[in-house]
Coordinates of C-alpha atoms and ligand atoms in Angstrom, one line a residue:
X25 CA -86.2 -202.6 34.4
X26 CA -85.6 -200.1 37.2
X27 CA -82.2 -201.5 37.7
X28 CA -81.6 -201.4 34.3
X29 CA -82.3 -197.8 33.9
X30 CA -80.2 -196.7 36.8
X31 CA -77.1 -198.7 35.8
X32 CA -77.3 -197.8 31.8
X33 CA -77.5 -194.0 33.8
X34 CA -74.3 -194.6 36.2
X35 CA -72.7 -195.9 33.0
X36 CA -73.3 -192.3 30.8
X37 CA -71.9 -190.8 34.3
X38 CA -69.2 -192.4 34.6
X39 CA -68.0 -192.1 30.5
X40 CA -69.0 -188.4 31.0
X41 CA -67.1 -187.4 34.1
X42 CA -63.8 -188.9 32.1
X43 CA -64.8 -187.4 29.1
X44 CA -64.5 -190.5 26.4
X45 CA -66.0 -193.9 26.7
X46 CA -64.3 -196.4 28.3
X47 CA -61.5 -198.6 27.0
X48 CA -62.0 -202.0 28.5
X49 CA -59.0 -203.3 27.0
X50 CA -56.5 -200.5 28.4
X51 CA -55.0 -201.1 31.8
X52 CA -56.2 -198.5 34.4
X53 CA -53.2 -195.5 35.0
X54 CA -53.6 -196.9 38.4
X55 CA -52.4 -200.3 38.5
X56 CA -48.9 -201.6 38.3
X57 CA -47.4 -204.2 36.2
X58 CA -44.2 -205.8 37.0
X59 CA -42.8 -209.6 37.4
X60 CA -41.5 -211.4 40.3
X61 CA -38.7 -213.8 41.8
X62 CA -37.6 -215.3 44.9
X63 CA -34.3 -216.0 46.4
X64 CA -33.8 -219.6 46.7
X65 CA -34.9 -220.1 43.1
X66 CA -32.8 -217.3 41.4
X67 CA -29.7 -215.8 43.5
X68 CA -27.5 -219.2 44.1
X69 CA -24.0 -218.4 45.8
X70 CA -25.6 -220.6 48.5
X71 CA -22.3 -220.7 50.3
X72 CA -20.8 -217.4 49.7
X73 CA -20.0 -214.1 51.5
X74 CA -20.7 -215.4 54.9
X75 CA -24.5 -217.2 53.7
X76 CA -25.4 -219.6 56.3
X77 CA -27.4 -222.8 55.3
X78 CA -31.5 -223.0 54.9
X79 CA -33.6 -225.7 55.0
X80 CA -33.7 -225.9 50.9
X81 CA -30.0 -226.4 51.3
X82 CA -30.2 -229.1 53.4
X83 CA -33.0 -230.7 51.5
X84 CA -31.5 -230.6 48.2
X85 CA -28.0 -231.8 49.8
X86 CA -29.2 -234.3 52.1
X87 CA -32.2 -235.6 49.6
X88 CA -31.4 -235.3 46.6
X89 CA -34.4 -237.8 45.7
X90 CA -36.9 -234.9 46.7
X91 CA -36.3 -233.2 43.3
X92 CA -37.2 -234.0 39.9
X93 CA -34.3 -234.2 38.2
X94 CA -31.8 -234.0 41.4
X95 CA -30.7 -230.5 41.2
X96 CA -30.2 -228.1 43.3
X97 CA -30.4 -223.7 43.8
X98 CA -26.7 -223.6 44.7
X99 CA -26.1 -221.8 41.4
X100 CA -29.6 -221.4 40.2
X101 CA -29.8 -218.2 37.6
X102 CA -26.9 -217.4 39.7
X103 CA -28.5 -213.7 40.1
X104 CA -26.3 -212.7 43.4
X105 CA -23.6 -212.2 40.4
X106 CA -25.6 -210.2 37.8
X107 CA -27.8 -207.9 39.9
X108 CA -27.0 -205.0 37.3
X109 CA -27.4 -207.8 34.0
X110 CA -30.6 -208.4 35.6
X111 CA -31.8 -204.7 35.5
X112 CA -31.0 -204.1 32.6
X113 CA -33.2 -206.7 31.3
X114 CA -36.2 -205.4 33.6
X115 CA -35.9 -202.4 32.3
X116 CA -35.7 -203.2 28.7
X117 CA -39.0 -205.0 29.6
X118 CA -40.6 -201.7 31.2
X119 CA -41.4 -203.3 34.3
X120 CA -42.7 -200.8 37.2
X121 CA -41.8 -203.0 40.0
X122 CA -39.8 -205.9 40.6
X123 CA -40.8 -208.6 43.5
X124 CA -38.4 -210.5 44.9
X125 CA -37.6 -212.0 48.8
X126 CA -35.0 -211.4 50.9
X127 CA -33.0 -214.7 52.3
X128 CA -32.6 -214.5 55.8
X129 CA -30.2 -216.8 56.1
X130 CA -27.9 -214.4 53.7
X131 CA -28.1 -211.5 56.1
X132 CA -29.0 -213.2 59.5
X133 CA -26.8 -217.0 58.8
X134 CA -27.2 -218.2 61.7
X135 CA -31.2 -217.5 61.6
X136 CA -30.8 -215.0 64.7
X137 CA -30.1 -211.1 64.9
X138 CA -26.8 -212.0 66.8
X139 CA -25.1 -211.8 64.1
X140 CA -25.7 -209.4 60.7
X141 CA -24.0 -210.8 57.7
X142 CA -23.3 -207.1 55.3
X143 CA -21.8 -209.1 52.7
X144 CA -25.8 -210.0 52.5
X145 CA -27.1 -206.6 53.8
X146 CA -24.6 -204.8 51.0
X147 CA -26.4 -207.2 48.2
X148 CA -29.7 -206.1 49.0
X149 CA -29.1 -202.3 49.4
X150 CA -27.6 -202.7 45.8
X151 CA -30.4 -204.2 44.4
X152 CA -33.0 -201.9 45.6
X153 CA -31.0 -198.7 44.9
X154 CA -30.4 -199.9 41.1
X155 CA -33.8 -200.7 40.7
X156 CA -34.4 -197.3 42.1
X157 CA -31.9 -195.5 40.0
X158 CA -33.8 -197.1 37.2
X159 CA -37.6 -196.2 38.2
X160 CA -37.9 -199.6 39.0
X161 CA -40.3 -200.0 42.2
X162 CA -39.0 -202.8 44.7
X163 CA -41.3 -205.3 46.1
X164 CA -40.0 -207.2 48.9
X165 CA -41.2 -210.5 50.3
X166 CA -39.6 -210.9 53.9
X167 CA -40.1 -214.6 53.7
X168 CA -40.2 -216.9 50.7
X169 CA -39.7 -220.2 51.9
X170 CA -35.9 -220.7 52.6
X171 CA -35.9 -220.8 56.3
X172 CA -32.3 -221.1 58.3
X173 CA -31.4 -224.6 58.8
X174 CA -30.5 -223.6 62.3
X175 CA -34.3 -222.8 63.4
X176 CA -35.5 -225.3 61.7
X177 CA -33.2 -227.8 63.8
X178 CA -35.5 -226.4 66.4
X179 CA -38.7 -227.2 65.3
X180 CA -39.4 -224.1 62.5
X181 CA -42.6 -223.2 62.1
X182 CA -43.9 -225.8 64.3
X183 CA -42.1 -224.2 67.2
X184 CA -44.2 -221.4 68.4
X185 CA -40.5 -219.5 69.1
X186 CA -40.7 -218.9 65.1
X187 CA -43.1 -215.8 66.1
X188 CA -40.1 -214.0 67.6
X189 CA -37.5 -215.1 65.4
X190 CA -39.5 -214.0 61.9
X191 CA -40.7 -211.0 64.1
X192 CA -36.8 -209.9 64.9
X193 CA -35.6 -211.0 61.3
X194 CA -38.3 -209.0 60.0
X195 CA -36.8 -205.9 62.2
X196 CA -33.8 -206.5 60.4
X197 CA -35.3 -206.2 57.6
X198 CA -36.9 -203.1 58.0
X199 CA -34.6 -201.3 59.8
X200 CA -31.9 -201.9 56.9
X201 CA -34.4 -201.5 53.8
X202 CA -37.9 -199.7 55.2
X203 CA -36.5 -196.3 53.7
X204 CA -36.9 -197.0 50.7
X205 CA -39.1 -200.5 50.3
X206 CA -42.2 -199.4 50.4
X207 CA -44.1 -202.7 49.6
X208 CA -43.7 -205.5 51.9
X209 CA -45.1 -209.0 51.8
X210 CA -44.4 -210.8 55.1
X211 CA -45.1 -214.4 54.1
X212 CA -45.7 -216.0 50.7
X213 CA -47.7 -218.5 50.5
X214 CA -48.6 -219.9 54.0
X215 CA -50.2 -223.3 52.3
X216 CA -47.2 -224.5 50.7
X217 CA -45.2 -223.8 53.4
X218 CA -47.0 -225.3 56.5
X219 CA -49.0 -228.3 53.6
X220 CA -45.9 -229.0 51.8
X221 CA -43.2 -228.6 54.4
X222 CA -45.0 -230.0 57.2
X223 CA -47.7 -232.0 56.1
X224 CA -46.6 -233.9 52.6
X225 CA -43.2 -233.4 53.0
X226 CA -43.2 -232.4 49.3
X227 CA -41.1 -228.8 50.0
X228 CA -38.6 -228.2 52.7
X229 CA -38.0 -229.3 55.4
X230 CA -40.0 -232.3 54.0
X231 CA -41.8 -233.3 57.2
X232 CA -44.0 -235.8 57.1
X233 CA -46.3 -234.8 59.6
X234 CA -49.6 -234.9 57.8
X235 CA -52.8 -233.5 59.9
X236 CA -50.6 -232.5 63.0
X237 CA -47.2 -230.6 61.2
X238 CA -48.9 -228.3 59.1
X239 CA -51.5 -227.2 61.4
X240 CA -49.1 -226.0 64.3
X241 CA -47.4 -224.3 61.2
X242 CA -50.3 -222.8 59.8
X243 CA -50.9 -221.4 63.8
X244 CA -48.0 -220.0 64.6
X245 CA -47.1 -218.5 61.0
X246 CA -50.7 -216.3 61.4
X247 CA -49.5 -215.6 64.8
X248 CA -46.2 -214.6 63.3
X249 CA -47.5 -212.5 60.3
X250 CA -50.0 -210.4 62.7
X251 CA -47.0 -209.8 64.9
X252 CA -44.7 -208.3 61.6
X253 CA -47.9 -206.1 60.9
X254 CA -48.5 -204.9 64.2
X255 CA -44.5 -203.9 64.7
X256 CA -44.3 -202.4 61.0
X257 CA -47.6 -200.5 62.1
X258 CA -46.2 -199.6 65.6
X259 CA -42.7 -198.7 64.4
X260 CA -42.2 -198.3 60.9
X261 CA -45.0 -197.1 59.1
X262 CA -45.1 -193.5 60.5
X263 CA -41.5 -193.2 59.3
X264 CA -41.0 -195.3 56.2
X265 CA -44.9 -194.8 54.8
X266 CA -45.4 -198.1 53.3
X267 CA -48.1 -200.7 53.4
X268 CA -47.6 -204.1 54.1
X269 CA -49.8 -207.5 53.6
X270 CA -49.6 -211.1 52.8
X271 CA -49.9 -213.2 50.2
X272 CA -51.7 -216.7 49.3
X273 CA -52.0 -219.2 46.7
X274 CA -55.8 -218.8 45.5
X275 CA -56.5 -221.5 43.1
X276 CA -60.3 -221.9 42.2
X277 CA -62.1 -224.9 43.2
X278 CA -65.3 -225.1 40.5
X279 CA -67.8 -227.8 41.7
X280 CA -67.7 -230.4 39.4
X281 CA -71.9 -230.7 39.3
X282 CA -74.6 -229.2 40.3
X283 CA -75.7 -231.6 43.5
X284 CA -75.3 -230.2 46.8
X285 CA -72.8 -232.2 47.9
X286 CA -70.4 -230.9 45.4
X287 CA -71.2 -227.2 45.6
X288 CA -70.4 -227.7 49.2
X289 CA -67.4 -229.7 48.5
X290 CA -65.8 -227.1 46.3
X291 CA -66.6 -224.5 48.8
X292 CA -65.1 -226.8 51.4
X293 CA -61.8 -226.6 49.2
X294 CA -61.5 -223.1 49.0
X295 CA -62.0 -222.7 52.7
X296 CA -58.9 -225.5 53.4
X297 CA -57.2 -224.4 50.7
X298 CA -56.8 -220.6 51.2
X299 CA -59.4 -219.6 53.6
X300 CA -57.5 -221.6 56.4
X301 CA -54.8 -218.9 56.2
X302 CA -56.9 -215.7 54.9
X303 CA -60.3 -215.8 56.7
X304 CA -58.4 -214.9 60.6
X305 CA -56.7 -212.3 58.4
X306 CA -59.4 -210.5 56.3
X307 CA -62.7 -212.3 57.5
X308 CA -64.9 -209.9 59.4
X309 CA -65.1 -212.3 62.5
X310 CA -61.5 -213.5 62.1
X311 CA -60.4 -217.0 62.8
X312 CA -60.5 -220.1 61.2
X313 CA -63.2 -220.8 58.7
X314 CA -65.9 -222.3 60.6
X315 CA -66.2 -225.4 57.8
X316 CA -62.5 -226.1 58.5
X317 CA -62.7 -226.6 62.2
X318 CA -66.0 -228.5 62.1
X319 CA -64.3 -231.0 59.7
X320 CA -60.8 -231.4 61.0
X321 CA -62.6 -231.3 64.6
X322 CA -64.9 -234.5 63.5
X323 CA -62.1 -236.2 62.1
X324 CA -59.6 -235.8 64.9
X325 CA -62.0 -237.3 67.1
X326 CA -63.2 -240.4 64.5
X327 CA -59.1 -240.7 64.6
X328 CA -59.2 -240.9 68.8
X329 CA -57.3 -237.8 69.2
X330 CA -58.5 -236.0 72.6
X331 CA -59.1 -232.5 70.3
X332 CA -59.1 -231.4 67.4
X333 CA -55.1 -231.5 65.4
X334 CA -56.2 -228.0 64.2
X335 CA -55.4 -225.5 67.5
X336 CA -57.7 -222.8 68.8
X337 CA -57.1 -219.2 68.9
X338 CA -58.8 -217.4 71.9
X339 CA -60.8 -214.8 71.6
X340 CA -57.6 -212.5 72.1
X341 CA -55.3 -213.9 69.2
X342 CA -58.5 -213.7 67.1
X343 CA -58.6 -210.0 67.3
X344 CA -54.9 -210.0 67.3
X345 CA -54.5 -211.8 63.8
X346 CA -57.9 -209.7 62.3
X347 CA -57.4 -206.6 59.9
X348 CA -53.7 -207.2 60.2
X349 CA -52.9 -207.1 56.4
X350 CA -53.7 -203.6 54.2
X351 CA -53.7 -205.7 50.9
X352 CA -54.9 -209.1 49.8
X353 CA -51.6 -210.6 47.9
X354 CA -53.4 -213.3 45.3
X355 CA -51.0 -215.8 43.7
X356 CA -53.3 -217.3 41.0
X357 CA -52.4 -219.5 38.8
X358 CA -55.4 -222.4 38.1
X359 CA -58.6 -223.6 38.4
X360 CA -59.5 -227.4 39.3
X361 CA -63.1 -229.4 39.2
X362 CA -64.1 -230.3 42.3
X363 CA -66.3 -233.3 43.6
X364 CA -67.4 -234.8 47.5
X365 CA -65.7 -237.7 48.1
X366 CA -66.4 -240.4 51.0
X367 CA -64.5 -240.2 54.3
X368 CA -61.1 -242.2 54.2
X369 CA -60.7 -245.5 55.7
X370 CA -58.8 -244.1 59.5
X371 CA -55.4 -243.6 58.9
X372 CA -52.8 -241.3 58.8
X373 CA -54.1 -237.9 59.4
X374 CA -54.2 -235.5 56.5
X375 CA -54.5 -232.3 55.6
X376 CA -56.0 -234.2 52.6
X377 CA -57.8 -236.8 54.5
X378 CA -59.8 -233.6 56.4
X379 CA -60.9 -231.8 53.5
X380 CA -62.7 -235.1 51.7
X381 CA -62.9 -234.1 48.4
X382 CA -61.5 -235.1 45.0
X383 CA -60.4 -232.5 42.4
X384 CA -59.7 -232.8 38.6
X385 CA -59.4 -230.7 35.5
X386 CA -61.6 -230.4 32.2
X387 CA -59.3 -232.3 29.2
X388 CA -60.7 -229.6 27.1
X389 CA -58.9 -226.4 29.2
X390 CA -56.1 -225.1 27.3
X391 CA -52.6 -226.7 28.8
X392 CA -48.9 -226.6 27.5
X393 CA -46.3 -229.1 28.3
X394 CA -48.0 -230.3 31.4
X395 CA -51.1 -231.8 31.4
X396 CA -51.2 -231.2 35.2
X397 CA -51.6 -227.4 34.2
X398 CA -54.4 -225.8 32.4
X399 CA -55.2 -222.3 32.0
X400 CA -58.3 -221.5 33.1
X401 CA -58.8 -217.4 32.8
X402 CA -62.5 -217.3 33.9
X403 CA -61.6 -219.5 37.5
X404 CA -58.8 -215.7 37.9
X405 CA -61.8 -213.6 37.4
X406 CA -64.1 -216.2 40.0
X407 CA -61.5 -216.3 42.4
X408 CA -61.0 -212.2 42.6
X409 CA -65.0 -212.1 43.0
X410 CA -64.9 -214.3 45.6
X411 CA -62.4 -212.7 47.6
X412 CA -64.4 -208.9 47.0
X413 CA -67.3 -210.5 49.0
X414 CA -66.0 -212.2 51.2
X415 CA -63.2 -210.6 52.2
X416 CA -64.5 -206.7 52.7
X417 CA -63.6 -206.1 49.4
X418 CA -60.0 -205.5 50.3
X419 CA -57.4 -204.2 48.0
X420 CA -56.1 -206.7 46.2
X421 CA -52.8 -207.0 44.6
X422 CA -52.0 -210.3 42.0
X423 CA -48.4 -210.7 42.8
X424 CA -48.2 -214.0 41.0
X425 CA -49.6 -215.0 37.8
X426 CA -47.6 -217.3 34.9
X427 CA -47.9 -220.3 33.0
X428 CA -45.4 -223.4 33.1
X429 CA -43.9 -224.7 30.0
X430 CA -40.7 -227.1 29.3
X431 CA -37.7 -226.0 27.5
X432 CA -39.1 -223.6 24.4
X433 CA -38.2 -219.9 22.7
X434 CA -41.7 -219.5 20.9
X435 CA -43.7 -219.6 24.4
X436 CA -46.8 -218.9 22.8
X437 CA -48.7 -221.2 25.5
X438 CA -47.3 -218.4 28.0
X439 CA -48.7 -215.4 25.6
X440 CA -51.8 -217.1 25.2
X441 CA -52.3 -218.1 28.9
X442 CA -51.1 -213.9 29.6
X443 CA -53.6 -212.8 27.6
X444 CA -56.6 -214.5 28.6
X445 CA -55.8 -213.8 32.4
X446 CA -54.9 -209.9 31.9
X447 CA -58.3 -210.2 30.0
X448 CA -60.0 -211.6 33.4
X449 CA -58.4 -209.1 35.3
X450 CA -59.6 -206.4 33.1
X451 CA -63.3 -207.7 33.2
X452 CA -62.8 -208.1 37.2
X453 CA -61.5 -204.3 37.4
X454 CA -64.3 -203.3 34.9
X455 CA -67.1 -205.1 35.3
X456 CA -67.4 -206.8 38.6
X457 CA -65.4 -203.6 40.1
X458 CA -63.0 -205.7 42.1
X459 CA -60.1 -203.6 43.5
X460 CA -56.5 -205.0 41.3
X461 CA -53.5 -202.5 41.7
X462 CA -50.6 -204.6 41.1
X463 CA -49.9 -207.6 38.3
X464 CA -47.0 -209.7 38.9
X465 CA -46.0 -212.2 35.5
X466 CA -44.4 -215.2 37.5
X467 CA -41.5 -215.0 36.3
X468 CA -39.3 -213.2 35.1
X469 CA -37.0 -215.7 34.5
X470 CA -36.6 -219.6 34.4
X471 CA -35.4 -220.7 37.8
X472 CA -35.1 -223.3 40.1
X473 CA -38.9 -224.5 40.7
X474 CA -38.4 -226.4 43.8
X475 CA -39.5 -229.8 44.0
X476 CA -39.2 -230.1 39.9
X477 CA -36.1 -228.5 39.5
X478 CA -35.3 -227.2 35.9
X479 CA -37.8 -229.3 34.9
X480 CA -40.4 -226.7 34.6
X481 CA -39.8 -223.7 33.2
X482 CA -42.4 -220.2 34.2
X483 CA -39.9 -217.4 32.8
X484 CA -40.3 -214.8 30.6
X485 CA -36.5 -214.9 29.8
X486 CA -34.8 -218.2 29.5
X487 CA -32.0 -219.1 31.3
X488 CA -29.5 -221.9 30.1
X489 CA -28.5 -224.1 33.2
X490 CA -26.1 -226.2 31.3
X491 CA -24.0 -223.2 30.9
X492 CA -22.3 -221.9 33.9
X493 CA -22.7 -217.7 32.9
X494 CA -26.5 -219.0 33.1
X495 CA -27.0 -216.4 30.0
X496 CA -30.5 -215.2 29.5
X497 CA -32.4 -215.1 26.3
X498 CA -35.8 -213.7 25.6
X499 CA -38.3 -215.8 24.5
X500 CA -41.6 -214.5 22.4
X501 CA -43.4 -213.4 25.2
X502 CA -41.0 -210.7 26.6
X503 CA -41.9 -209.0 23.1
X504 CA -45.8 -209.7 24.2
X505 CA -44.9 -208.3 27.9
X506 CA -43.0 -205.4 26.8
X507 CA -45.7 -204.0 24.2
X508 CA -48.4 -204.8 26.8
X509 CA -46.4 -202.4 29.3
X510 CA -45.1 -200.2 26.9
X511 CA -49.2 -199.9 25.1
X512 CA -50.6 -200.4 28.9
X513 CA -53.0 -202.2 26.4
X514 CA -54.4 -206.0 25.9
X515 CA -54.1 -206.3 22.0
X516 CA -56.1 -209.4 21.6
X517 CA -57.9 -210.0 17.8
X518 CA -60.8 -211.2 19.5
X519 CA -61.4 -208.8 22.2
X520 CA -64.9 -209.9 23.2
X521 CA -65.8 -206.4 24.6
X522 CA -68.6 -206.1 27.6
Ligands
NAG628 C1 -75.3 -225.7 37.0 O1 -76.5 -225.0 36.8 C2 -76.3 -223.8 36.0 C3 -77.7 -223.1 35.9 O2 -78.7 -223.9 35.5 C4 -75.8 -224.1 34.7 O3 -75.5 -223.0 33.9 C5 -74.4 -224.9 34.9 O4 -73.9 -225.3 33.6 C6 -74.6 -226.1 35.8 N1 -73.3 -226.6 36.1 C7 -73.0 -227.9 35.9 C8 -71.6 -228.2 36.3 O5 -73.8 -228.7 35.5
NAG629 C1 -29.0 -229.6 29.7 O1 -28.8 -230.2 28.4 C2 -29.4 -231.4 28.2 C3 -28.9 -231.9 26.8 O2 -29.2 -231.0 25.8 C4 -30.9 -231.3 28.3 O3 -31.6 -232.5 28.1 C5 -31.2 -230.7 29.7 O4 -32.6 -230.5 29.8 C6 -30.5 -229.5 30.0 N1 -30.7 -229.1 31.4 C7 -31.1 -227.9 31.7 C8 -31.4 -227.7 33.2 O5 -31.3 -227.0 31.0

């Protein structure tokens, strides 16, 4: 009752000192909303101006097999072409920002600083000074997946060297765009990078080295990213005033019951599946999560490895790697069931074969064209709690957030899917008080989706790869997007207010 009393108090306070009751439904004057792409799926001209060739390139050359249906991004949306097309479309949408990555291997082709490519450094400053000139705010990722072909012929990220060479590409990067990005993401997604490309083999470079690959990858890629953070902090940040972070795929892992076992399975997810890369990052103690080197520590050794495949930090790194990121960058984009599964007969190792659990979704969640893919609005709202506590409640910023569909004009899985996440985002910011500034819609366009190729389709505009302008046509929920901007309001007929 005394709790009660104090919060129905706080709440008069609050509605007071603003002067009219709060809108639940309206998206705070604070918090940006924008939509996001990356290079490899969106600019083709993979061979033009001086480009060099990175690793999804190769992959999509050399193994054609690794893609759905065979494609490539040599063309993709073909955006290096129609950077003012392109704005012109953003801004017809409203958008206050646009996210999108640099390729290295377009400014830097041979992977090192040796050599500056300005066909590639004139593209860039072209793109952010129209989205400039059109009060569009830039967001840069330095590093979205499409590593140089040359450093990867030297190990990648499983050669610790890749600390210096992000760190001096990064430089680059700064030195050419810091004046007027303002928003940097170092590294987008570490999981699918170091799980796909080095473990499964799923993504580029499509190493199979399950258990072993993707844990040297994960290790030097944190040491990498606190490196970036420390030099933009060093260096840059008196000068150019911008704050820089990282971001990871957050998917929420629900157990599937209530027994022990799975409650502790599903948290055993989480912690493999993004605490691996966050926890040294935004943890309060730093390093791995504790969970994930017990587990992988106890397997190596059923497996008769002399020490664990996951490496140590010392005590040094640890603090190195800790605080280095002044936002936590969420992708989001589902929620899976999670249940305790028995150990694996000894094998292969596994990234999979460590974590021991077994994940599926409820039949009944909403889905579109692919049964794989359910929306699931209340695991967003779970997964943004979870990182408030445990993470110092940091500032968070959703820089990905969309729904996948096949080939279709009336996307109203998409709209649906939008508004029942913005709606979780709203209760997060509301109710629970969790820190948003920035929502990304992933994507703003159809575009090469990496290992399924056209196949799969998360744009707001569609793009028609058959034709070779690549025109663009809005579908139903640019109109949804646009109002939402242009209202900075979440018209939904059943608005379920707090
Ligand atoms: C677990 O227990 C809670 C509280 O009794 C209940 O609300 C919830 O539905 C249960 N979850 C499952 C998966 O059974
Ligand atoms: C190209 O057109 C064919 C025939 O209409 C269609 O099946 C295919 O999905 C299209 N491909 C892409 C990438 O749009």
């Amino acid at each position: 009752m005394g709790i009660y009393l104090v919060f129905i108090i706080g709440a008069v306070i609050v509605s007071r000192s603003q002067g009219h009751a709060v809108d639940y439904l309206k998206f705070p004057d604070d918090l940006l909303l924008g939509a996001a792409s990356s290079s490899y799926q969106v600019e083709g001209a993979w061979n033009e101006d001086g480009k060099g060739e990175n690793i999804w390139d190769r992959m999509t050359h050399a193994n054609p097999e690794k893609i759905d249906d065979r494609s490539t991004g040599d063309i993709a949306c073909d955006a290096y072409h129609k950077t003012k097309e392109d704005i012109a479309l953003m801004k017809d949408l409203g958008l206050q920002f646009y996210r999108f990555s640099i390729s290295w291997s377009r400014i830097l082709p041979t992977g090192f600083p040796n050599k500056i490519n300005q066909a590639g450094i004139d593209y860039y400053n072209d793109l952010i000074n129209q989205l400039l000139a059109n009060n569009i705010i830039p967001m840069v990722t330095v590093y979205h997946w499409d590593l140089p072909q040359p450093l990867q012929d030297l190990g990648g990220f499983a050669n610790p060297e890749i600390i210096n060479w992000l760190k001096d590409y990064a430089k680059v990067v700064f030195d050419h765009f810091g004046d007027r990005v303002k928003t940097w993401i170092t590294i987008n997604e570490p999981k699918q990078i170091c799980e796909f490309g080095y473990g499964t083999g799923m993504f580029a470079p499509g190493l199979q080295a399950g258990g072993i690959g993707n844990y040297l990858c994960t290790h030097n890629l944190l040491k990498a990213h606190a490196h970036i953070y420390h030099m933009y902090d060093k260096i840059y940040r008196r000068n150019q005033k911008g704050h820089i972070g990282i971001t990871a795929e957050c998917s929420w892992s629900e157990p599937a019951t209530n027994a022990t076992q799975d409650i502790e399975a599903a948290e055993r997810r989480r912690q493999f599946d993004f605490g691996m890369y966050m926890n040294p990052i935004f943890h309060k103690n730093g390093d791995y999560p504790a969970v994930v080197k017990q587990f992988v520590a106890k397997r190596s050794k059923e497996e008769g490895f002399p020490r664990s495949r996951l490496p140590e930090f010392t005590q040094q790194e640890i603090n190195f790697i800790k605080g280095t990121s002044d936002f936590f960058g969420l992708n989001h984009y589902t929620t899976v069931l999670v249940k305790d599964k028995k150990a694996d007969p000894i094998g292969d190792p596994s990234q999979d074969k460590d974590t021991r659990v077994e994940t599926f979704q409820d039949p009944n969640w909403l889905t579109g064209s692919f049964s794989y893919f359910r929306s699931v609005p209340w695991g967003l709202r779970k997964a943004l709690n979870y990182i408030k506590h445990n993470y110092g409640n940091p500032e968070i910023l959703i820089t990905e957030n969309g729904f996948p569909d096949a080939e279709s004009f009336n996307d109203q899985g998409r709209i649906r899917y939008y508004k029942d996440n913005l709606k979780a985002v709203l209760d997060a910011i509301y109710t629970d008080h969790v820190r948003i500034t920035v929502y990304t819609a992933w994507s703003l366009m159809d575009n090469f989706e990496w290992s399924s190729g056209y196949t799969v389709r998360f744009g707001l505009y569609h793009v028609d790869f058959n034709d070779t302008n690549r025109p663009r046509t809005p579908k139903e929920s640019v109109k949804f997007y646009k109002n939402l901007i242009k209202t900075r309001r979440l018209n939904t007929e059943d608005p379920k207010l707090p």
